[in-house]
């Protein structure tokens, strides 16, 4: 019995040694991205609670449209991993090319449609005029990020698939170095720049998003990568590879987009309670976003690893990587839960406006209560997100799409009725969200334990 336990511990250590060098740069890259969003919201919190709240709702509208493409293109990591494991590197490069085609064509279409959709959505939820005006000002510029984020995802997914993730970190770092000072001067009108307020925050994000694309493209076509990975392959439409990307990536994209749209629906309901609740929701979700980043890094890294090992037909190593990622996620989530509970007051107070622009007391009451409730679901949230990466790495994308979408939308509609038909308050709605995340974590873990994903392969 002791020998079996020691063997399992050694397997986990080996798995973590393989996983963490790949996951850490992804984590840092995404953490840097979060710094950009976090700083935008911190700057705008100094202007007013409408500006603070508008960054979340405007950002969520962006995610509804961008995640359909980004979720699909994220499958490039798994496909590249499997092609690489099977020795078909030229097909891995062609997969990236198909992602670029999708990014440009569908990306610009989504920019147009999302701008038409945003006012209709805000009218449906009856947001206060002062809030909806700021939301539309922000999104009218931010919408162009759909294209830049999609192209960046296509290139970054390749580097993750070939386990060269440091360049992804460098690209993100350059973006934040440009974004922070640019956003500051555009929001507040410093150093001769015009004072653009919330529009300045959106413009700074869009401009900064161009630089990672430039850096990743230069590296993709560098001499090292042209020799080792044949990245100078002629760019052309390959229907067979495009079919695989759509076949396995589209369910992931639909899953992410429908989940985000369901979460947007939930967020809009929370915003419709009052300006105080809207600001409190933004603060809590901002911290959730910050804390969730390492889980996304682990999920992406293990997706590429699982794809590679399954391409090599090495089921045991794929399983070892999966368990290592899951254990790391659980340990991390416990640390975050303790932080949420013990530093609750200080996490909320950080967003208090320095000049006393608006009353923060009611905002803090709601935010502190919601953070405490969030302590109950973070463990299950980590389970759901990491197992999602594992299942997608094998090509098991349809089941997660149906389950997560059904659960998210059921929760959103339930909360809508709780508020509008029964008059329940915002904390009850937050409890409903917590219950949904708990159920998702349990269902994904059950799917993982069945181990059917070990027998899947996308490149057959």
Short mmCIF file of C-alpha atoms in Angstrom, two decimals:
data_model
loop_
_atom_site.label_atom_id
_atom_site.label_comp_id
_atom_site.label_asym_id
_atom_site.label_seq_id
_atom_site.Cartn_x
_atom_site.Cartn_y
_atom_site.Cartn_z
CA UNK A 1 0.00 0.00 0.00
CA UNK A 2 2.82 2.41 0.93
CA UNK A 3 4.64 1.59 -2.31
CA UNK A 4 1.50 2.40 -4.30
CA UNK A 5 1.08 5.75 -2.54
CA UNK A 6 4.76 6.62 -3.09
CA UNK A 7 4.43 5.73 -6.78
CA UNK A 8 1.42 8.02 -7.12
CA UNK A 9 3.25 10.87 -5.39
CA UNK A 10 6.29 10.42 -7.66
CA UNK A 11 4.02 10.41 -10.72
CA UNK A 12 2.46 13.69 -9.58
CA UNK A 13 5.91 15.23 -9.04
CA UNK A 14 7.03 14.16 -12.51
CA UNK A 15 3.80 15.50 -13.99
CA UNK A 16 4.20 18.86 -12.27
CA UNK A 17 7.84 19.13 -13.39
CA UNK A 18 6.68 18.66 -16.97
CA UNK A 19 3.64 20.90 -16.66
CA UNK A 20 4.80 23.93 -14.67
CA UNK A 21 7.58 25.12 -17.03
CA UNK A 22 4.94 25.28 -19.79
CA UNK A 23 2.13 26.63 -17.62
CA UNK A 24 4.12 29.29 -15.78
CA UNK A 25 4.80 31.52 -18.81
CA UNK A 26 1.14 31.19 -19.85
CA UNK A 27 0.10 32.14 -16.33
CA UNK A 28 2.42 35.16 -16.36
CA UNK A 29 1.13 36.16 -19.80
CA UNK A 30 -2.49 36.02 -18.68
CA UNK A 31 -1.65 37.72 -15.40
CA UNK A 32 -0.17 40.59 -17.41
CA UNK A 33 -3.39 40.78 -19.45
CA UNK A 34 -5.36 40.93 -16.22
CA UNK A 35 -3.16 43.79 -15.01
CA UNK A 36 -4.32 45.77 -18.04
CA UNK A 37 -8.00 45.18 -17.29
CA UNK A 38 -7.49 45.67 -13.55
CA UNK A 39 -5.67 48.97 -14.04
CA UNK A 40 -8.36 50.24 -16.43
CA UNK A 41 -11.00 49.59 -13.80
CA UNK A 42 -8.88 51.13 -11.05
CA UNK A 43 -8.35 54.30 -13.09
CA UNK A 44 -12.03 54.56 -14.00
CA UNK A 45 -13.14 53.91 -10.41
CA UNK A 46 -11.70 57.35 -9.67
CA UNK A 47 -14.16 58.93 -12.14
CA UNK A 48 -17.41 57.37 -10.90
CA UNK A 49 -19.26 54.13 -10.22
CA UNK A 50 -20.93 54.24 -13.67
CA UNK A 51 -17.49 54.28 -15.33
CA UNK A 52 -16.35 51.40 -13.12
CA UNK A 53 -19.44 49.31 -13.83
CA UNK A 54 -19.36 50.05 -17.57
CA UNK A 55 -15.93 48.42 -17.94
CA UNK A 56 -17.36 45.08 -16.84
CA UNK A 57 -20.56 45.13 -18.90
CA UNK A 58 -18.73 46.49 -21.96
CA UNK A 59 -16.02 43.88 -21.50
CA UNK A 60 -18.63 41.13 -21.15
CA UNK A 61 -20.31 42.14 -24.42
CA UNK A 62 -16.88 41.92 -26.04
CA UNK A 63 -16.35 38.44 -24.60
CA UNK A 64 -19.72 37.20 -25.88
CA UNK A 65 -18.57 37.79 -29.46
CA UNK A 66 -14.81 37.27 -29.15
CA UNK A 67 -15.02 34.00 -27.22
CA UNK A 68 -16.87 32.26 -30.05
CA UNK A 69 -13.76 32.81 -32.18
CA UNK A 70 -11.19 32.61 -29.40
CA UNK A 71 -12.70 29.41 -27.98
CA UNK A 72 -12.56 27.83 -31.42
CA UNK A 73 -9.02 29.02 -32.09
CA UNK A 74 -7.88 27.79 -28.69
CA UNK A 75 -8.31 24.28 -30.09
CA UNK A 76 -5.26 25.02 -32.26
CA UNK A 77 -3.16 24.18 -29.18
CA UNK A 78 -4.55 20.64 -28.98
CA UNK A 79 -4.42 20.05 -32.73
CA UNK A 80 -0.82 21.30 -32.92
CA UNK A 81 0.03 19.03 -29.97
CA UNK A 82 -1.48 15.97 -31.63
CA UNK A 83 0.04 16.69 -35.05
CA UNK A 84 3.40 17.28 -33.38
CA UNK A 85 3.16 14.03 -31.41
CA UNK A 86 2.26 12.12 -34.58
CA UNK A 87 5.11 13.73 -36.58
CA UNK A 88 3.01 15.90 -38.95
CA UNK A 89 4.47 19.32 -38.20
CA UNK A 90 3.51 20.81 -41.57
CA UNK A 91 -0.14 20.21 -40.74
CA UNK A 92 0.32 21.96 -37.41
CA UNK A 93 1.51 25.08 -39.27
CA UNK A 94 -1.40 24.86 -41.69
CA UNK A 95 -3.75 24.76 -38.71
CA UNK A 96 -2.40 28.14 -37.59
CA UNK A 97 -3.00 29.54 -41.08
CA UNK A 98 -6.63 28.48 -40.99
CA UNK A 99 -6.95 30.24 -37.63
CA UNK A 100 -5.67 33.50 -39.15
CA UNK A 101 -8.26 33.26 -41.95
CA UNK A 102 -11.03 32.82 -39.39
CA UNK A 103 -9.72 35.69 -37.24
CA UNK A 104 -9.79 38.24 -40.03
CA UNK A 105 -13.01 37.28 -41.83
CA UNK A 106 -15.26 36.45 -38.88
CA UNK A 107 -13.56 38.96 -36.59
CA UNK A 108 -14.55 42.03 -38.60
CA UNK A 109 -18.07 40.69 -39.12
CA UNK A 110 -18.45 40.33 -35.35
CA UNK A 111 -17.23 43.89 -34.76
CA UNK A 112 -20.06 45.18 -36.94
CA UNK A 113 -22.80 42.92 -35.52
CA UNK A 114 -21.79 43.46 -31.91
CA UNK A 115 -22.07 47.24 -32.26
CA UNK A 116 -25.63 46.82 -33.51
CA UNK A 117 -26.45 44.34 -30.74
CA UNK A 118 -25.08 46.22 -27.72
CA UNK A 119 -27.75 49.01 -27.53
CA UNK A 120 -30.57 46.45 -27.86
CA UNK A 121 -29.14 44.41 -24.99
CA UNK A 122 -28.83 47.39 -22.66
CA UNK A 123 -32.37 48.56 -23.50
CA UNK A 124 -33.73 45.10 -22.68
CA UNK A 125 -32.34 45.20 -19.14
CA UNK A 126 -33.41 48.80 -18.58
CA UNK A 127 -30.10 50.12 -17.30
CA UNK A 128 -30.09 53.65 -15.97
CA UNK A 129 -29.33 56.18 -18.73
CA UNK A 130 -26.15 57.37 -17.01
CA UNK A 131 -24.83 53.79 -16.96
CA UNK A 132 -25.91 52.70 -20.46
CA UNK A 133 -24.37 55.83 -22.00
CA UNK A 134 -20.98 54.99 -20.49
CA UNK A 135 -21.30 51.33 -21.50
CA UNK A 136 -21.86 52.24 -25.15
CA UNK A 137 -19.04 54.82 -25.16
CA UNK A 138 -16.67 52.16 -23.87
CA UNK A 139 -17.78 49.35 -26.18
CA UNK A 140 -17.89 51.41 -29.39
CA UNK A 141 -14.07 51.47 -29.31
CA UNK A 142 -13.33 48.25 -27.42
CA UNK A 143 -15.18 46.15 -30.04
CA UNK A 144 -12.17 46.30 -32.38
CA UNK A 145 -10.33 44.08 -29.90
CA UNK A 146 -12.32 41.15 -31.31
CA UNK A 147 -9.99 41.08 -34.33
CA UNK A 148 -6.73 41.69 -32.48
CA UNK A 149 -7.48 39.13 -29.75
CA UNK A 150 -8.43 36.49 -32.35
CA UNK A 151 -5.23 36.87 -34.38
CA UNK A 152 -3.17 36.85 -31.21
CA UNK A 153 -4.92 33.65 -30.03
CA UNK A 154 -4.13 31.84 -33.30
CA UNK A 155 -0.42 32.60 -32.97
CA UNK A 156 -0.18 32.11 -29.20
CA UNK A 157 -1.98 28.74 -29.40
CA UNK A 158 0.74 27.50 -31.74
CA UNK A 159 3.51 28.47 -29.33
CA UNK A 160 1.69 26.77 -26.46
CA UNK A 161 1.21 23.64 -28.60
CA UNK A 162 4.96 23.40 -29.30
CA UNK A 163 5.79 24.23 -25.66
CA UNK A 164 7.48 27.56 -26.44
CA UNK A 165 5.41 29.68 -24.09
CA UNK A 166 8.02 32.29 -23.05
CA UNK A 167 7.43 34.29 -26.22
CA UNK A 168 3.73 34.50 -25.32
CA UNK A 169 4.73 36.02 -21.99
CA UNK A 170 7.06 38.53 -23.63
CA UNK A 171 4.33 39.64 -26.05
CA UNK A 172 1.87 40.17 -23.18
CA UNK A 173 4.49 42.05 -21.16
CA UNK A 174 5.12 44.51 -23.99
CA UNK A 175 1.38 45.07 -24.29
CA UNK A 176 0.97 45.99 -20.63
CA UNK A 177 4.06 48.23 -20.64
CA UNK A 178 2.42 50.20 -23.43
CA UNK A 179 -1.13 49.98 -22.09
CA UNK A 180 -0.62 51.27 -18.55
CA UNK A 181 0.89 54.69 -19.31
CA UNK A 182 -1.16 55.11 -22.48
CA UNK A 183 -4.45 54.42 -20.69
CA UNK A 184 -3.52 56.71 -17.81
CA UNK A 185 -2.77 59.70 -20.01
CA UNK A 186 -5.83 59.11 -22.21
CA UNK A 187 -8.23 58.68 -19.27
CA UNK A 188 -7.02 61.70 -17.28
CA UNK A 189 -5.63 63.88 -20.10
CA UNK A 190 -2.05 64.09 -18.86
CA UNK A 191 1.09 65.28 -20.72
CA UNK A 192 -0.83 67.12 -23.40
CA UNK A 193 -3.12 64.23 -24.34
CA UNK A 194 -6.89 64.85 -24.53
CA UNK A 195 -8.96 63.79 -21.52
CA UNK A 196 -11.06 60.97 -22.98
CA UNK A 197 -12.27 59.29 -19.79
CA UNK A 198 -13.80 55.88 -20.39
CA UNK A 199 -13.18 56.08 -24.15
CA UNK A 200 -9.48 56.59 -23.41
CA UNK A 201 -9.38 53.31 -21.47
CA UNK A 202 -10.89 51.43 -24.42
CA UNK A 203 -8.57 53.09 -26.94
CA UNK A 204 -5.50 52.27 -24.86
CA UNK A 205 -6.53 48.60 -24.75
CA UNK A 206 -7.06 48.36 -28.52
CA UNK A 207 -3.76 50.05 -29.40
CA UNK A 208 -1.76 47.97 -26.90
CA UNK A 209 -3.34 44.79 -28.34
CA UNK A 210 -1.57 45.31 -31.67
CA UNK A 211 1.93 44.86 -30.24
CA UNK A 212 1.65 41.18 -29.16
CA UNK A 213 0.58 40.32 -32.72
CA UNK A 214 3.70 41.99 -34.14
CA UNK A 215 6.02 40.21 -31.68
CA UNK A 216 4.44 36.76 -32.16
CA UNK A 217 4.51 37.12 -35.96
CA UNK A 218 8.21 38.05 -35.96
CA UNK A 219 9.03 35.00 -33.80
CA UNK A 220 6.80 32.70 -35.88
CA UNK A 221 8.78 33.55 -39.02
CA UNK A 222 12.19 33.73 -37.34
CA UNK A 223 15.05 31.63 -38.72
CA UNK A 224 14.88 29.23 -35.76
CA UNK A 225 11.20 28.45 -36.30
CA UNK A 226 11.49 28.33 -40.09
CA UNK A 227 14.14 25.61 -39.73
CA UNK A 228 12.68 23.62 -36.85
CA UNK A 229 8.94 23.92 -37.45
CA UNK A 230 8.77 24.84 -41.16
CA UNK A 231 6.74 27.97 -40.44
CA UNK A 232 7.54 29.38 -43.90
CA UNK A 233 4.96 26.99 -45.40
CA UNK A 234 2.88 28.77 -48.05
CA UNK A 235 -0.30 30.23 -46.56
CA UNK A 236 -3.38 28.79 -48.26
CA UNK A 237 -6.81 27.50 -47.41
CA UNK A 238 -6.76 23.79 -46.53
CA UNK A 239 -10.30 22.48 -46.37
CA UNK A 240 -9.43 19.23 -44.56
CA UNK A 241 -7.61 21.03 -41.74
CA UNK A 242 -10.19 23.82 -41.64
CA UNK A 243 -12.83 21.10 -41.18
CA UNK A 244 -10.95 19.61 -38.21
CA UNK A 245 -10.54 23.05 -36.62
CA UNK A 246 -14.23 23.76 -37.04
CA UNK A 247 -15.28 20.23 -36.06
CA UNK A 248 -13.42 20.25 -32.74
CA UNK A 249 -13.01 23.97 -32.17
CA UNK A 250 -16.54 25.18 -32.89
CA UNK A 251 -18.09 23.29 -29.95
CA UNK A 252 -15.45 24.86 -27.68
CA UNK A 253 -16.19 28.27 -29.16
CA UNK A 254 -19.94 27.82 -28.79
CA UNK A 255 -19.43 26.59 -25.23
CA UNK A 256 -17.37 29.64 -24.28
CA UNK A 257 -19.58 32.12 -26.11
CA UNK A 258 -22.84 30.71 -24.74
CA UNK A 259 -21.34 30.55 -21.25
CA UNK A 260 -20.16 34.13 -21.43
CA UNK A 261 -23.48 35.30 -22.87
CA UNK A 262 -25.28 33.48 -20.06
CA UNK A 263 -22.94 35.09 -17.57
CA UNK A 264 -23.50 38.44 -19.25
CA UNK A 265 -27.25 37.91 -18.82
CA UNK A 266 -26.64 37.16 -15.14
CA UNK A 267 -24.40 40.24 -14.81
CA UNK A 268 -26.99 42.48 -16.48
CA UNK A 269 -29.57 41.28 -13.96
CA UNK A 270 -27.20 42.17 -11.12
CA UNK A 271 -26.58 45.58 -12.68
CA UNK A 272 -30.30 46.25 -12.92
CA UNK A 273 -30.67 46.18 -9.10
CA UNK A 274 -28.87 49.51 -8.58
CA UNK A 275 -25.66 51.39 -9.27
CA UNK A 276 -24.26 50.23 -5.90
CA UNK A 277 -24.88 46.56 -6.72
CA UNK A 278 -23.40 47.07 -10.20
CA UNK A 279 -20.21 48.52 -8.74
CA UNK A 280 -20.00 45.77 -6.10
CA UNK A 281 -20.46 43.08 -8.77
CA UNK A 282 -17.66 44.63 -10.80
CA UNK A 283 -15.29 44.62 -7.82
CA UNK A 284 -15.97 40.97 -6.94
CA UNK A 285 -15.72 39.75 -10.52
CA UNK A 286 -12.53 41.75 -10.93
CA UNK A 287 -10.93 39.80 -8.10
CA UNK A 288 -12.35 36.56 -9.46
CA UNK A 289 -10.73 37.36 -12.80
CA UNK A 290 -7.36 38.03 -11.14
CA UNK A 291 -7.47 34.80 -9.13
CA UNK A 292 -8.75 32.72 -12.03
CA UNK A 293 -5.76 33.45 -14.30
CA UNK A 294 -3.42 30.68 -13.04
CA UNK A 295 -6.20 28.15 -13.59
CA UNK A 296 -6.51 29.23 -17.22
CA UNK A 297 -2.74 28.85 -17.61
CA UNK A 298 -2.81 25.34 -16.19
CA UNK A 299 -5.84 24.46 -18.34
CA UNK A 300 -4.14 25.63 -21.55
CA UNK A 301 -0.85 23.94 -20.73
CA UNK A 302 -2.39 20.58 -19.84
CA UNK A 303 -4.59 20.73 -22.96
CA UNK A 304 -1.49 20.90 -25.16
CA UNK A 305 0.27 18.18 -23.16
CA UNK A 306 -2.70 15.82 -23.25
CA UNK A 307 -2.99 16.39 -27.01
CA UNK A 308 0.69 15.61 -27.51
CA UNK A 309 0.64 12.42 -25.41
CA UNK A 310 -2.53 11.13 -27.04
CA UNK A 311 -0.97 11.85 -30.46
CA UNK A 312 1.95 9.65 -29.34
CA UNK A 313 -0.61 7.09 -28.05
CA UNK A 314 0.85 7.45 -24.56
CA UNK A 315 -2.28 7.21 -22.40
CA UNK A 316 -0.39 6.82 -19.12
CA UNK A 317 1.52 10.08 -19.51
CA UNK A 318 -1.69 11.88 -20.54
CA UNK A 319 -3.37 10.65 -17.37
CA UNK A 320 -0.38 11.64 -15.23
CA UNK A 321 -0.41 15.18 -16.64
CA UNK A 322 -4.14 15.45 -16.01
CA UNK A 323 -3.92 14.45 -12.34
CA UNK A 324 -0.93 16.73 -11.76
CA UNK A 325 -2.81 19.71 -13.18
CA UNK A 326 -5.88 18.93 -11.11
CA UNK A 327 -3.93 18.62 -7.84
CA UNK A 328 -2.15 21.91 -8.50
CA UNK A 329 -5.48 23.60 -9.15
CA UNK A 330 -6.98 22.31 -5.91
CA UNK A 331 -4.03 23.50 -3.80
CA UNK A 332 -4.15 26.91 -5.44
CA UNK A 333 -7.92 27.26 -4.98
CA UNK A 334 -7.62 26.53 -1.26
CA UNK A 335 -5.09 29.35 -0.93
CA UNK A 336 -7.41 31.76 -2.77
CA UNK A 337 -10.37 30.76 -0.60
CA UNK A 338 -8.39 31.54 2.56
CA UNK A 339 -7.33 34.90 1.07
CA UNK A 340 -10.90 35.83 0.14
CA UNK A 341 -12.14 35.06 3.63
CA UNK A 342 -9.38 36.66 5.69
CA UNK A 343 -8.65 39.77 3.58
CA UNK A 344 -12.21 40.43 2.49
CA UNK A 345 -12.41 44.02 3.75
CA UNK A 346 -9.07 45.10 2.26
CA UNK A 347 -9.77 43.56 -1.17
CA UNK A 348 -12.93 45.65 -1.44
CA UNK A 349 -11.46 48.83 0.06
CA UNK A 350 -8.80 48.95 -2.65
CA UNK A 351 -11.47 50.19 -5.08
CA UNK A 352 -12.62 53.03 -2.86
CA UNK A 353 -12.30 56.29 -4.85
CA UNK A 354 -9.43 58.40 -3.55
CA UNK A 355 -11.26 61.70 -3.81
CA UNK A 356 -14.59 60.58 -2.37
CA UNK A 357 -16.30 60.99 -5.76
CA UNK A 358 -19.29 58.91 -4.69
CA UNK A 359 -20.64 57.10 -1.62
CA UNK A 360 -18.82 53.77 -1.25
CA UNK A 361 -20.54 52.43 1.89
CA UNK A 362 -23.36 50.49 0.20
CA UNK A 363 -21.01 49.25 -2.51
CA UNK A 364 -18.66 47.84 0.13
CA UNK A 365 -21.47 46.07 2.03
CA UNK A 366 -22.61 44.18 -1.06
CA UNK A 367 -19.07 43.47 -2.30
CA UNK A 368 -17.84 42.05 1.02
CA UNK A 369 -20.87 39.74 1.30
CA UNK A 370 -20.46 38.50 -2.27
CA UNK A 371 -16.74 37.83 -1.78
CA UNK A 372 -17.49 35.70 1.27
CA UNK A 373 -20.05 33.67 -0.67
CA UNK A 374 -17.47 33.23 -3.44
CA UNK A 375 -15.28 31.30 -0.97
CA UNK A 376 -17.64 28.36 -1.40
CA UNK A 377 -17.26 27.86 -5.13
CA UNK A 378 -13.61 28.51 -6.02
CA UNK A 379 -12.54 24.87 -5.50
CA UNK A 380 -15.27 23.69 -7.86
CA UNK A 381 -14.48 26.49 -10.31
CA UNK A 382 -10.88 25.29 -10.51
CA UNK A 383 -12.05 21.70 -11.07
CA UNK A 384 -14.35 22.77 -13.89
CA UNK A 385 -11.82 24.98 -15.67
CA UNK A 386 -8.85 22.57 -15.54
CA UNK A 387 -10.90 19.52 -16.48
CA UNK A 388 -12.32 21.54 -19.37
CA UNK A 389 -8.76 21.94 -20.71
CA UNK A 390 -8.08 18.23 -20.28
CA UNK A 391 -11.23 17.13 -22.09
CA UNK A 392 -10.65 19.59 -24.94
CA UNK A 393 -7.06 18.39 -25.29
CA UNK A 394 -8.42 14.98 -26.25
CA UNK A 395 -11.15 16.34 -28.53
CA UNK A 396 -14.02 15.77 -26.10
CA UNK A 397 -15.68 19.13 -26.81
CA UNK A 398 -19.38 18.44 -27.47
CA UNK A 399 -20.31 17.14 -23.99
CA UNK A 400 -18.74 20.13 -22.19
CA UNK A 401 -20.53 22.46 -24.60
CA UNK A 402 -23.98 21.09 -23.78
CA UNK A 403 -23.51 20.67 -20.04
CA UNK A 404 -21.89 24.03 -19.29
CA UNK A 405 -24.30 25.96 -21.53
CA UNK A 406 -27.39 24.35 -20.05
CA UNK A 407 -26.19 25.00 -16.50
CA UNK A 408 -25.15 28.62 -17.11
CA UNK A 409 -28.33 29.62 -18.90
CA UNK A 410 -30.55 27.81 -16.41
CA UNK A 411 -28.88 29.82 -13.65
CA UNK A 412 -29.20 33.13 -15.56
CA UNK A 413 -32.89 32.67 -16.34
CA UNK A 414 -33.60 31.48 -12.79
CA UNK A 415 -31.96 34.61 -11.35
CA UNK A 416 -33.88 36.83 -13.78
CA UNK A 417 -37.18 35.38 -12.53
CA UNK A 418 -36.09 35.57 -8.89
CA UNK A 419 -35.56 39.29 -9.24
CA UNK A 420 -38.37 40.36 -11.56
CA UNK A 421 -41.17 38.00 -10.49
CA UNK A 422 -40.43 37.36 -6.82
CA UNK A 423 -38.42 40.42 -5.78
CA UNK A 424 -35.42 38.56 -4.33
CA UNK A 425 -32.32 40.62 -3.58
CA UNK A 426 -28.85 40.48 -5.20
CA UNK A 427 -27.29 38.18 -2.58
CA UNK A 428 -29.83 35.44 -3.33
CA UNK A 429 -28.87 35.74 -6.99
CA UNK A 430 -25.21 35.34 -6.03
CA UNK A 431 -26.05 32.21 -4.04
CA UNK A 432 -27.72 30.79 -7.17
CA UNK A 433 -24.52 31.39 -9.17
CA UNK A 434 -22.52 29.62 -6.48
CA UNK A 435 -24.79 26.56 -6.59
CA UNK A 436 -24.41 26.38 -10.37
CA UNK A 437 -20.60 26.37 -10.19
CA UNK A 438 -20.67 23.61 -7.56
CA UNK A 439 -22.79 21.43 -9.84
CA UNK A 440 -20.52 22.06 -12.84
CA UNK A 441 -17.42 21.03 -10.90
CA UNK A 442 -19.05 17.77 -9.81
CA UNK A 443 -20.33 16.90 -13.32
CA UNK A 444 -16.96 17.56 -14.99
CA UNK A 445 -15.14 15.47 -12.40
CA UNK A 446 -17.51 12.58 -13.03
CA UNK A 447 -16.86 12.83 -16.77
CA UNK A 448 -13.11 12.86 -16.16
CA UNK A 449 -13.21 9.74 -13.97
CA UNK A 450 -14.99 7.78 -16.71
CA UNK A 451 -11.72 8.10 -18.74
CA UNK A 452 -13.42 7.94 -22.14
CA UNK A 453 -11.41 10.99 -23.14
CA UNK A 454 -8.24 8.85 -23.13
CA UNK A 455 -9.49 6.94 -26.18
CA UNK A 456 -10.17 10.01 -28.35
CA UNK A 457 -7.96 11.39 -31.11
CA UNK A 458 -8.74 14.34 -33.39
CA UNK A 459 -6.23 13.62 -36.18
CA UNK A 460 -7.42 10.14 -37.22
#
